[in-house]
Coordinates of C-alpha atoms in Angstrom, one line a residue:
X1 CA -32.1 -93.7 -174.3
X2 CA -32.1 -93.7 -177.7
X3 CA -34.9 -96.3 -178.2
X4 CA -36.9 -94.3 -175.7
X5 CA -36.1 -90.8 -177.9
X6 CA -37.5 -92.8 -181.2
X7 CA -40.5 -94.5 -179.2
X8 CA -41.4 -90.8 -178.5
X9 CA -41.0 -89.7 -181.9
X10 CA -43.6 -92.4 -183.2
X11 CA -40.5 -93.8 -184.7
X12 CA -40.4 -97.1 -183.1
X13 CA -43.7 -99.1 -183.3
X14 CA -44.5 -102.2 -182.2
X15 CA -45.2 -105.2 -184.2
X16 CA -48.4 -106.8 -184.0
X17 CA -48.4 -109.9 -182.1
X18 CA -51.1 -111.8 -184.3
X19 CA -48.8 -113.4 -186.7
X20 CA -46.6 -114.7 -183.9
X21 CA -49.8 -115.9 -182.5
X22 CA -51.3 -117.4 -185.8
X23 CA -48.0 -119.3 -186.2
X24 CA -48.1 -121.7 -183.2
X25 CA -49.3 -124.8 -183.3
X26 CA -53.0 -126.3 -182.0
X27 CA -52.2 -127.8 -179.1
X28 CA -49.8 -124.6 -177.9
X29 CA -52.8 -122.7 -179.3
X30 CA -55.0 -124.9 -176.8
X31 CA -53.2 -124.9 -173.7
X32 CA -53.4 -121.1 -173.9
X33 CA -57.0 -120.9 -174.5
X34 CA -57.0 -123.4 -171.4
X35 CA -56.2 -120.7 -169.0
X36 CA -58.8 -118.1 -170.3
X37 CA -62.1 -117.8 -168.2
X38 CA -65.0 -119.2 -170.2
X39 CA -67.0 -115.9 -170.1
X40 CA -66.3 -113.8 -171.3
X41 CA -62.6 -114.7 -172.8
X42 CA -62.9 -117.7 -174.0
X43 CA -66.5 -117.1 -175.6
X44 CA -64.6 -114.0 -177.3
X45 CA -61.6 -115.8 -178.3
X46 CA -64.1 -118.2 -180.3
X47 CA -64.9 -115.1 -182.4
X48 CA -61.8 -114.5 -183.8
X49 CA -61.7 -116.6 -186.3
X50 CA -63.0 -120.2 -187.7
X51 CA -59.5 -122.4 -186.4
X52 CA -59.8 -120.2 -183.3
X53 CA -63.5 -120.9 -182.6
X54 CA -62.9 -124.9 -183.4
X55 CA -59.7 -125.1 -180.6
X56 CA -61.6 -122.6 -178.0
X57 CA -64.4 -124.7 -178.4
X58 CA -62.5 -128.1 -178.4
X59 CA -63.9 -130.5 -175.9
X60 CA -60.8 -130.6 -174.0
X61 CA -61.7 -127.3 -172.8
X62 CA -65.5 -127.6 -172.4
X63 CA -68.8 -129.5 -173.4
X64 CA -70.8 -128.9 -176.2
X65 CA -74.5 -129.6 -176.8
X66 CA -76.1 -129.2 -180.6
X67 CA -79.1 -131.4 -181.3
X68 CA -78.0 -131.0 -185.2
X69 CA -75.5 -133.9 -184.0
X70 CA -75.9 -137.2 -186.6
X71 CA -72.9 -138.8 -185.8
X72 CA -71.2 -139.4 -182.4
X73 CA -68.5 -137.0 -181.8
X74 CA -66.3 -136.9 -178.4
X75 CA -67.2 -134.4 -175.7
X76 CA -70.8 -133.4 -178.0
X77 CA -74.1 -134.4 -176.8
X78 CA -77.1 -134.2 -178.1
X79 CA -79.2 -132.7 -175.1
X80 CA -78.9 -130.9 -171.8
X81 CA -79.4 -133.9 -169.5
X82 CA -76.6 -135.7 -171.4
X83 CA -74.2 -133.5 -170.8
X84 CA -74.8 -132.6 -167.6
X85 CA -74.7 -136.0 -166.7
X86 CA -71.5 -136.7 -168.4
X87 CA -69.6 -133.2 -167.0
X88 CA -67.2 -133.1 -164.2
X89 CA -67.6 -130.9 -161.2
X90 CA -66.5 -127.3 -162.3
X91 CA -67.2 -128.2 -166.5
X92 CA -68.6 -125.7 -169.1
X93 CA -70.9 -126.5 -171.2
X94 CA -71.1 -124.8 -174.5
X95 CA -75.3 -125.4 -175.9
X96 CA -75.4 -124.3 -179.5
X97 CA -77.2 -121.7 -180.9
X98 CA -80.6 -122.1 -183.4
X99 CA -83.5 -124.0 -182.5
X100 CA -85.0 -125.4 -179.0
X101 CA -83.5 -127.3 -176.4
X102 CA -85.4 -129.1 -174.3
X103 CA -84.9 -128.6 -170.5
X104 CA -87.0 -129.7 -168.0
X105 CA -86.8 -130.7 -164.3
X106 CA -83.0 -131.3 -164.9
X107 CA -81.4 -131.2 -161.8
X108 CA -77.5 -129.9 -161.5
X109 CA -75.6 -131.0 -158.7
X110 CA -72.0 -130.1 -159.4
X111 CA -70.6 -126.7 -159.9
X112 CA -71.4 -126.2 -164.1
X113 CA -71.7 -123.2 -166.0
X114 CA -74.1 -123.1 -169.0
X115 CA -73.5 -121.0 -171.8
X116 CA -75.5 -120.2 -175.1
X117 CA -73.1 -120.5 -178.6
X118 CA -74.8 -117.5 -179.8
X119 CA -74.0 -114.0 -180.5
X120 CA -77.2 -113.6 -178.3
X121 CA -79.5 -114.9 -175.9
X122 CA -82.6 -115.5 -178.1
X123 CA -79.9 -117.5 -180.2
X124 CA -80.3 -120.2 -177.6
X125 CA -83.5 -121.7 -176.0
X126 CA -84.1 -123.8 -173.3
X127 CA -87.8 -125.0 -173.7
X128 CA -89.6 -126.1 -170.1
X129 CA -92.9 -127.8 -171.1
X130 CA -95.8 -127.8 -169.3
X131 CA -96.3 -130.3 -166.3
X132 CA -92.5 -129.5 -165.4
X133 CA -91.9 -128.0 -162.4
X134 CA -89.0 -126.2 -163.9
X135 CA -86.1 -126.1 -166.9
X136 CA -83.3 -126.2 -164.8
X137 CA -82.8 -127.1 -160.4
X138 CA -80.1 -126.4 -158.8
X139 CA -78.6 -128.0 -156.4
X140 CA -74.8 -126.4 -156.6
X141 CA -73.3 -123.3 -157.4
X142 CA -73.7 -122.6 -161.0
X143 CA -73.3 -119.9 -163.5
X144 CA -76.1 -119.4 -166.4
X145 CA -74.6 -116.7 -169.0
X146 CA -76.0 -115.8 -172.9
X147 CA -79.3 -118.3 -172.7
X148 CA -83.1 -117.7 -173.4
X149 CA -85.3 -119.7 -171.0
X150 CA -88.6 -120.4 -171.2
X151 CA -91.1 -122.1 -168.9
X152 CA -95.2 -122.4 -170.1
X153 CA -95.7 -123.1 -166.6
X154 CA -94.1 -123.4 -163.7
X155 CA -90.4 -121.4 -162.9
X156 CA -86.9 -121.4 -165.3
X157 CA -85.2 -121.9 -162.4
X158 CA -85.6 -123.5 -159.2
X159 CA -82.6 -122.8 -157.1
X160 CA -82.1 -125.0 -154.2
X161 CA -78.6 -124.2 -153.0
X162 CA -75.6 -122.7 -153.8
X163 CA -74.2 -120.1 -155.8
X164 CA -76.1 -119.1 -158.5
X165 CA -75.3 -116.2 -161.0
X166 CA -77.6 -115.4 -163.5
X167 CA -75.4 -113.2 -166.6
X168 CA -77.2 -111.9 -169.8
X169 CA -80.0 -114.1 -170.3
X170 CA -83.4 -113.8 -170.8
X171 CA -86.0 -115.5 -168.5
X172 CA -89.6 -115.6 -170.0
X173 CA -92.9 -116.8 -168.0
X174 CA -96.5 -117.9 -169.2
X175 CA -98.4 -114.6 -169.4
X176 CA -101.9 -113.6 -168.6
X177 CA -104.3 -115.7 -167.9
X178 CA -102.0 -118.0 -166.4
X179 CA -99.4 -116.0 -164.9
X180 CA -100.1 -116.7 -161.4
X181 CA -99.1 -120.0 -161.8
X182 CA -95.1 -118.7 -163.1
X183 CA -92.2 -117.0 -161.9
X184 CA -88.8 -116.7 -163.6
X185 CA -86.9 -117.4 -160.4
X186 CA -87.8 -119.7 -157.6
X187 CA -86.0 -120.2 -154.3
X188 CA -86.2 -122.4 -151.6
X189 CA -82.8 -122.3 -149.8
X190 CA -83.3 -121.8 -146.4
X191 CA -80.5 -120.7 -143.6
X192 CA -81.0 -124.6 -142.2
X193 CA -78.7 -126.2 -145.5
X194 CA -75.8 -123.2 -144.1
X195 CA -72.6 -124.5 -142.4
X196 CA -70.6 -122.1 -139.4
X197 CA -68.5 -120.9 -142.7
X198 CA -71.6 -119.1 -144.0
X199 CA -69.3 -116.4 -144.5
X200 CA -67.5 -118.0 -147.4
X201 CA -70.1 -121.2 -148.3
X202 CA -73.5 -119.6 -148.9
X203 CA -76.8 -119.7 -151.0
X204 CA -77.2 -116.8 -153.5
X205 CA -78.9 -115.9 -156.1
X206 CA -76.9 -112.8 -158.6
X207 CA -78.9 -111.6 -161.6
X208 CA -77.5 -108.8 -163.9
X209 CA -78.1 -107.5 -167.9
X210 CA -80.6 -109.9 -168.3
X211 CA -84.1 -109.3 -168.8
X212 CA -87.4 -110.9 -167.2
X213 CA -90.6 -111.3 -169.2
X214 CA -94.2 -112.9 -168.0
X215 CA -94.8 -114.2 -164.8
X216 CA -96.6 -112.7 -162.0
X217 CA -93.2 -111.5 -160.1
X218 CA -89.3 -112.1 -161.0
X219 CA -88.4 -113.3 -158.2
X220 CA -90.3 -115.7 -155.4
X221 CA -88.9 -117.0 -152.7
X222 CA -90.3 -119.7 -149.7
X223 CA -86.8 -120.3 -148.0
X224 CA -84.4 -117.4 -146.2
X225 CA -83.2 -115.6 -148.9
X226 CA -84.4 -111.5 -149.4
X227 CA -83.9 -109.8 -152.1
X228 CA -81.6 -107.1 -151.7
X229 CA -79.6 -104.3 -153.2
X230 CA -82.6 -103.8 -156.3
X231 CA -81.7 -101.7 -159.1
X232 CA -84.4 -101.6 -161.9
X233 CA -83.8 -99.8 -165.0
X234 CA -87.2 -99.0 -167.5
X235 CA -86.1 -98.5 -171.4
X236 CA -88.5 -99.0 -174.2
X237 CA -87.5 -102.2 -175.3
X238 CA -87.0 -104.1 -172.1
X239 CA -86.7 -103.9 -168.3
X240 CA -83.5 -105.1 -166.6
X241 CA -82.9 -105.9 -162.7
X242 CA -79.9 -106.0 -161.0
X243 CA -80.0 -107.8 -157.3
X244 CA -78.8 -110.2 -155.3
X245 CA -80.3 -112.8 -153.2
X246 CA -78.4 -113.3 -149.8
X247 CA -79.6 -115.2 -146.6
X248 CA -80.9 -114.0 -143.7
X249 CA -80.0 -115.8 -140.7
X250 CA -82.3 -115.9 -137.4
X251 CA -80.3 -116.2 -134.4

């Protein structure tokens, strides 16, 4: 009662926890980070501080790419493909922020989320060059969260199948006079790849706070999918969509 009485009378205050915190040691430090969901908790924690962002971004806990790379270093590539290659089914892969990443036609066929190192998407680009047929296809559900991708020609992304969750990126197309020939999003999954447990295993496409530039359309789509639930907000700077992608299937 009488710790209540004093809590009510602003007497009692609690301490702050960060110094308790600050005193454990990495690898305690580690396993909690461990448990944190990449986005946004463990991209946050990274913020705190410099030994916080080197044990959130350890490579026990995910992949890194950085092309500025001159020595090797354990769980740090120096490209996309190398990583992706190297990652286990349900990896994160951390691509550092400043300068271009090549990405194209790289094909993802485990569960992976991508994420950019920067404080914002332009901070990280994925460059699709021309004669590519995309940056990135996927094969697998996936989640895309903080990049800039950019295609001359052709899509960003080709999704073939799965889950696919698009979170505060930026998606940029070839503009006029070739415009026709890009689209930010492109996908083919038809009901055909669906099991009887569509209910719980099926191909989507999510898209939200990210915004589409170029192209002749956002989305296109030659399989089953149709875009549904559209929410488009206009601002001055930039236009932002909000859908999902679900199938449709034909009895």
């Amino acid at each position: 009662m009488e710790l209540e009485e004093e809590r009510k009378r602003g007497k009692l205050r609690r301490k702050p926890c960060s110094a308790a915190i600050s005193n454990l040691d990495d690898g305690t430090l580690m396993h909690i980070f461990s448990f944190l969901s990449p986005i946004p908790d463990r991209y946050n924690t990274a913020l705190v501080c410099d030994r916080w962002r080197y044990l959130a971004c350890h490579p026990r806990l995910w992949l890194r790419v950085d092309r500025s790379l001159k020595e090797s270093e354990a769980g740090v590539f120096p490209n996309i493909d190398s990583a992706v290659a190297a990652a286990r089914p349900g990896d994160t892969i951390l691509i550092a922020a400043g300068g271009m990443h090549l990405a194209s036609n790289i094909q993802i066929k485990k569960p992976l989320c991508l994420i950019g190192g920067g404080e914002l998407p332009d901070e990280t680009t994925l460059i699709c060059s021309r004669g590519s047929d995309s940056a990135l296809e996927l094969l697998s559900t996936c989640k895309l969260a903080n990049l800039t991708v950019r295609a001359e020609l052709g899509c960003c992304l080709l999704h073939r199948s799965g889950r696919l969750t698009i979170e505060r990126c930026v998606l940029q197309c070839e503009s006029n006079p070739l415009d026709f020939l890009s689209c930010p999003i492109v996908s083919t999954a038809t009901a055909d790849n669906f099991s009887s447990s569509v209910k719980y295993n099926k191909d989507s496409v999510s898209v939200s706070r990210t915004r589409i530039e170029g192209g002749a359309k956002a989305v296109s789509t030659s399989g089953d999918l149709v875009l549904q639930r559209v929410r488009v907000i206009y601002a001055r700077t930039n236009l932002l969509f909000w859908f999902d992608m679900e199938p449709v299937v034909v009895v």
